Amino acid sequence: TRITMTKKTYNKKIGLYFGSFNPIHNGHLILAQQILENSDLDLIWFVVSPQNPFKERSNLLDNRARYFLVQKAIENNDGFRACDIEFSLPLPSYTIDTLTYLQEKHSDKNFTIIIGEDNLKYFHKWKNYQAILDYYRIFVYPRPNCEQSELFKLKNVIKINAPMIDISSSLIRENIRNNKSIRYLTPEAVREEIEKNSYYL
């Protein structure tokens, strides 16, 4: 008799953590690690966004530089990957387009979106938001001062237990411009890279 091997689920369930990561900081990393620990995800991909339709571009560091900083930040973590898929997709980047592309390219994988609770308020403005809600799980991490969203009633929208860490990329950029230290706000490898290249000055 033939024995059928069950496929291992390892690296099948991928959490997509979208962000401009301008720059990536310890808040992003602590959050991602907590989500990995408190869910069934095998991996988290940090999807570096080239241009958010809702954000000004003015102080956005070069795409490749931000992607490289993400790589430096996560190089010792087997549960994390850096993903630059949106750099090769049409701008502006819409989540549904990225998901569709990734799903075609990686048909063996199961994708979950990771977003902050503050994003739920505007979720109905996302392109084809209904399709995202129908076909993908959404892991939501807590953010300060958010009212409970109606979307939590849906089975695909799951609140994840993670600490609220109020480090922001804008605080880091401001510190750099004011010649203040960013030690302990970002991983050392990221801090060294930023200083070496005089980023955000």
C-alpha positions as a LaTeX table, in Angstrom:
\begin{tabular}{lrrr}
\hline
Residue & $x$ (\AA) & $y$ (\AA) & $z$ (\AA) \\
\hline
Thr1 & 0.00 & 0.00 & 0.00 \\
Arg2 & 1.16 & 3.52 & $-0.80$ \\
Ile3 & 1.70 & 5.86 & 2.08 \\
Thr4 & 0.68 & 9.42 & 1.28 \\
Met5 & 2.84 & 11.98 & 3.04 \\
Thr6 & 1.04 & 15.00 & 4.43 \\
Lys7 & 2.64 & 18.25 & 3.38 \\
Lys8 & 4.35 & 20.20 & 6.09 \\
Thr9 & 2.72 & 23.56 & 6.66 \\
Tyr10 & 6.07 & 25.19 & 7.33 \\
Asn11 & 6.46 & 28.42 & 5.32 \\
Lys12 & 2.94 & 28.05 & 3.98 \\
Lys13 & 1.22 & 30.63 & 6.17 \\
Ile14 & 2.69 & 34.04 & 5.49 \\
Gly15 & 1.82 & 37.27 & 7.25 \\
Leu16 & 2.27 & 40.34 & 5.06 \\
Tyr17 & 3.33 & 43.36 & 7.09 \\
Phe18 & 3.08 & 46.33 & 4.73 \\
Gly19 & 4.82 & 49.60 & 5.49 \\
Ser20 & 7.05 & 52.33 & 4.22 \\
Phe21 & 9.51 & 51.41 & 7.03 \\
Asn22 & 10.99 & 54.89 & 6.82 \\
Pro23 & 13.09 & 53.71 & 8.65 \\
Ile24 & 12.29 & 50.33 & 10.21 \\
His25 & 12.50 & 50.48 & 14.01 \\
Asn26 & 12.31 & 48.27 & 17.08 \\
Gly27 & 8.56 & 48.86 & 17.42 \\
His28 & 7.99 & 47.17 & 14.04 \\
Leu29 & 10.19 & 44.24 & 15.05 \\
Ile30 & 8.71 & 43.69 & 18.53 \\
Leu31 & 5.23 & 43.79 & 17.05 \\
Ala32 & 6.05 & 41.35 & 14.24 \\
Gln33 & 7.69 & 38.93 & 16.68 \\
Gln34 & 4.66 & 39.05 & 19.00 \\
Ile35 & 2.32 & 38.37 & 16.09 \\
Leu36 & 4.48 & 35.42 & 15.03 \\
Glu37 & 4.39 & 34.04 & 18.58 \\
Asn38 & 0.64 & 34.51 & 19.03 \\
Ser39 & $-0.66$ & 33.19 & 15.73 \\
Asp40 & $-0.38$ & 30.24 & 13.35 \\
Leu41 & 1.85 & 32.14 & 10.91 \\
Asp42 & 5.06 & 30.44 & 9.75 \\
Leu43 & 6.75 & 33.60 & 8.49 \\
Ile44 & 6.26 & 37.34 & 8.34 \\
Trp45 & 7.23 & 39.19 & 5.19 \\
Phe46 & 8.02 & 42.89 & 5.59 \\
Val47 & 6.57 & 44.32 & 2.37 \\
Val48 & 8.34 & 47.63 & 1.74 \\
Ser49 & 5.92 & 50.03 & 0.06 \\
Pro50 & 7.29 & 52.33 & $-2.64$ \\
Gln51 & 4.44 & 54.80 & $-2.35$ \\
Asn52 & 1.35 & 54.80 & $-0.20$ \\
Pro53 & $-1.57$ & 56.45 & $-2.03$ \\
Phe54 & $-2.49$ & 58.24 & 1.23 \\
Lys55 & 0.96 & 59.53 & 2.15 \\
Glu56 & 3.15 & 62.41 & 1.03 \\
Arg57 & 6.39 & 61.29 & $-0.59$ \\
Ser58 & 8.52 & 64.24 & 0.46 \\
Asn59 & 10.59 & 62.66 & 3.25 \\
Leu60 & 10.58 & 59.09 & 1.95 \\
Leu61 & 14.05 & 57.59 & 1.74 \\
Asp62 & 14.96 & 55.85 & $-1.52$ \\
Asn63 & 13.15 & 52.50 & $-2.01$ \\
Arg64 & 16.29 & 50.37 & $-2.16$ \\
Ala65 & 17.82 & 52.06 & 0.89 \\
Arg66 & 14.69 & 51.37 & 2.98 \\
Tyr67 & 14.59 & 47.78 & 1.74 \\
Phe68 & 18.27 & 47.32 & 2.65 \\
Leu69 & 17.63 & 48.71 & 6.16 \\
Val70 & 14.83 & 46.16 & 6.60 \\
Gln71 & 17.21 & 43.40 & 5.51 \\
Lys72 & 19.80 & 44.61 & 8.04 \\
Ala73 & 17.18 & 44.76 & 10.79 \\
Ile74 & 15.93 & 41.19 & 10.34 \\
Glu75 & 19.06 & 39.36 & 9.17 \\
Asn76 & 19.27 & 37.22 & 12.32 \\
Asn77 & 15.60 & 36.24 & 12.48 \\
Asp78 & 14.52 & 33.07 & 10.65 \\
Gly79 & 10.86 & 34.02 & 11.00 \\
Phe80 & 11.19 & 37.26 & 9.02 \\
Arg81 & 11.80 & 38.07 & 5.34 \\
Ala82 & 12.16 & 41.36 & 3.46 \\
Cys83 & 9.94 & 41.67 & 0.39 \\
Asp84 & 10.39 & 44.22 & $-2.39$ \\
Ile85 & 7.60 & 42.91 & $-4.62$ \\
Glu86 & 5.81 & 46.27 & $-4.78$ \\
Phe87 & 8.81 & 47.97 & $-6.39$ \\
Ser88 & 8.06 & 46.14 & $-9.63$ \\
Leu89 & 4.28 & 46.66 & $-9.58$ \\
Pro90 & 2.47 & 49.71 & $-10.98$ \\
Leu91 & 2.24 & 52.78 & $-8.72$ \\
Pro92 & 0.49 & 53.66 & $-6.57$ \\
Ser93 & 0.56 & 50.33 & $-4.74$ \\
Tyr94 & $-2.82$ & 48.93 & $-3.82$ \\
Thr95 & $-2.92$ & 46.00 & $-1.39$ \\
Ile96 & $-5.40$ & 44.00 & $-3.49$ \\
Asp97 & $-3.09$ & 44.18 & $-6.54$ \\
Thr98 & $-0.10$ & 43.02 & $-4.50$ \\
Leu99 & $-2.12$ & 40.18 & $-2.98$ \\
Thr100 & $-3.39$ & 39.04 & $-6.37$ \\
Tyr101 & 0.13 & 39.08 & $-7.78$ \\
Leu102 & 1.64 & 37.22 & $-4.81$ \\
Gln103 & $-1.12$ & 34.62 & $-4.80$ \\
Glu104 & $-0.49$ & 33.85 & $-8.49$ \\
Lys105 & 3.26 & 33.70 & $-7.96$ \\
His106 & 3.06 & 31.59 & $-4.77$ \\
Ser107 & $-0.03$ & 29.43 & $-5.20$ \\
Asp108 & 1.18 & 27.09 & $-2.42$ \\
Lys109 & 1.10 & 29.85 & 0.19 \\
Asn110 & $-1.64$ & 31.25 & 2.34 \\
Phe111 & $-1.42$ & 35.02 & 2.87 \\
Thr112 & $-2.67$ & 37.02 & 5.82 \\
Ile113 & $-2.52$ & 40.83 & 6.00 \\
Ile114 & $-1.19$ & 42.53 & 9.12 \\
Ile115 & $-2.49$ & 46.05 & 9.78 \\
Gly116 & $-2.84$ & 48.49 & 12.65 \\
Glu117 & $-6.22$ & 49.05 & 14.25 \\
Asp118 & $-6.11$ & 52.69 & 13.13 \\
Asn119 & $-6.26$ & 51.48 & 9.51 \\
Leu120 & $-9.65$ & 49.81 & 9.98 \\
Lys121 & $-11.36$ & 53.18 & 10.13 \\
Tyr122 & $-10.48$ & 53.82 & 6.47 \\
Phe123 & $-10.56$ & 50.23 & 5.29 \\
His124 & $-13.73$ & 50.82 & 3.26 \\
Lys125 & $-11.73$ & 53.30 & 1.15 \\
Trp126 & $-9.20$ & 50.65 & 0.11 \\
Lys127 & $-9.39$ & 49.47 & $-3.48$ \\
Asn128 & $-11.63$ & 46.35 & $-3.71$ \\
Tyr129 & $-11.72$ & 46.16 & 0.08 \\
Gln130 & $-14.61$ & 43.68 & $-0.03$ \\
Ala131 & $-12.51$ & 41.16 & $-1.99$ \\
Ile132 & $-9.75$ & 41.45 & 0.63 \\
Leu133 & $-12.27$ & 40.78 & 3.42 \\
Asp134 & $-13.74$ & 37.81 & 1.52 \\
Tyr135 & $-10.53$ & 36.03 & 0.56 \\
Tyr136 & $-7.89$ & 36.92 & 3.15 \\
Arg137 & $-7.50$ & 36.92 & 6.90 \\
Ile138 & $-6.63$ & 40.27 & 8.42 \\
Phe139 & $-4.62$ & 40.32 & 11.64 \\
Val140 & $-5.12$ & 43.61 & 13.43 \\
Tyr141 & $-2.70$ & 44.86 & 16.05 \\
Pro142 & $-3.85$ & 47.36 & 18.69 \\
Arg143 & $-3.19$ & 51.08 & 18.33 \\
Pro144 & $-3.84$ & 53.80 & 20.94 \\
Asn145 & $-7.17$ & 55.66 & 20.99 \\
Cys146 & $-9.05$ & 53.48 & 18.49 \\
Glu147 & $-12.77$ & 52.88 & 18.78 \\
Gln148 & $-13.86$ & 49.26 & 18.28 \\
Ser149 & $-14.45$ & 48.65 & 14.58 \\
Glu150 & $-17.55$ & 46.94 & 13.19 \\
Leu151 & $-15.17$ & 44.84 & 11.07 \\
Phe152 & $-14.20$ & 42.76 & 14.11 \\
Lys153 & $-17.58$ & 41.04 & 13.72 \\
Leu154 & $-16.29$ & 39.39 & 10.54 \\
Lys155 & $-14.63$ & 36.00 & 10.95 \\
Asn156 & $-11.64$ & 36.98 & 8.80 \\
Val157 & $-10.77$ & 40.05 & 10.90 \\
Ile158 & $-8.83$ & 38.94 & 13.97 \\
Lys159 & $-7.43$ & 41.13 & 16.72 \\
Ile160 & $-3.96$ & 40.00 & 17.72 \\
Asn161 & $-2.63$ & 40.39 & 21.21 \\
Ala162 & 0.47 & 42.59 & 20.87 \\
Pro163 & 1.97 & 45.43 & 22.89 \\
Met164 & 1.28 & 49.03 & 21.90 \\
Ile165 & 4.66 & 50.52 & 21.22 \\
Asp166 & 4.67 & 54.18 & 20.45 \\
Ile167 & 7.94 & 54.47 & 18.57 \\
Ser168 & 7.41 & 56.18 & 15.24 \\
Ser169 & 9.59 & 56.56 & 12.19 \\
Ser170 & 8.87 & 60.30 & 12.26 \\
Leu171 & 10.33 & 60.55 & 15.79 \\
Ile172 & 13.48 & 58.83 & 14.55 \\
Arg173 & 13.77 & 61.15 & 11.54 \\
Glu174 & 13.25 & 64.15 & 13.81 \\
Asn175 & 15.96 & 62.97 & 16.22 \\
Ile176 & 18.39 & 62.57 & 13.33 \\
Arg177 & 17.64 & 66.07 & 12.02 \\
Asn178 & 18.12 & 67.50 & 15.52 \\
Asn179 & 21.36 & 65.60 & 16.02 \\
Lys180 & 19.87 & 63.46 & 18.80 \\
Ser181 & 20.65 & 59.78 & 19.31 \\
Ile182 & 18.42 & 57.06 & 17.86 \\
Arg183 & 20.10 & 54.33 & 19.90 \\
Tyr184 & 17.62 & 51.68 & 21.16 \\
Leu185 & 14.95 & 52.99 & 18.76 \\
Thr186 & 16.32 & 50.97 & 15.86 \\
Pro187 & 18.55 & 47.88 & 15.72 \\
Glu188 & 22.24 & 48.79 & 15.92 \\
Ala189 & 22.87 & 47.60 & 12.35 \\
Val190 & 20.19 & 49.99 & 11.10 \\
Arg191 & 21.51 & 52.89 & 13.18 \\
Glu192 & 25.04 & 52.35 & 11.85 \\
Glu193 & 23.81 & 52.21 & 8.26 \\
Ile194 & 21.78 & 55.41 & 8.68 \\
Glu195 & 24.72 & 57.27 & 10.22 \\
Lys196 & 27.22 & 55.95 & 7.69 \\
Asn197 & 25.09 & 57.20 & 4.79 \\
Ser198 & 23.82 & 60.39 & 6.48 \\
Tyr199 & 20.22 & 59.37 & 5.81 \\
Tyr200 & 17.39 & 61.73 & 6.85 \\
Leu201 & 19.68 & 64.70 & 7.44 \\
\hline
\end{tabular}
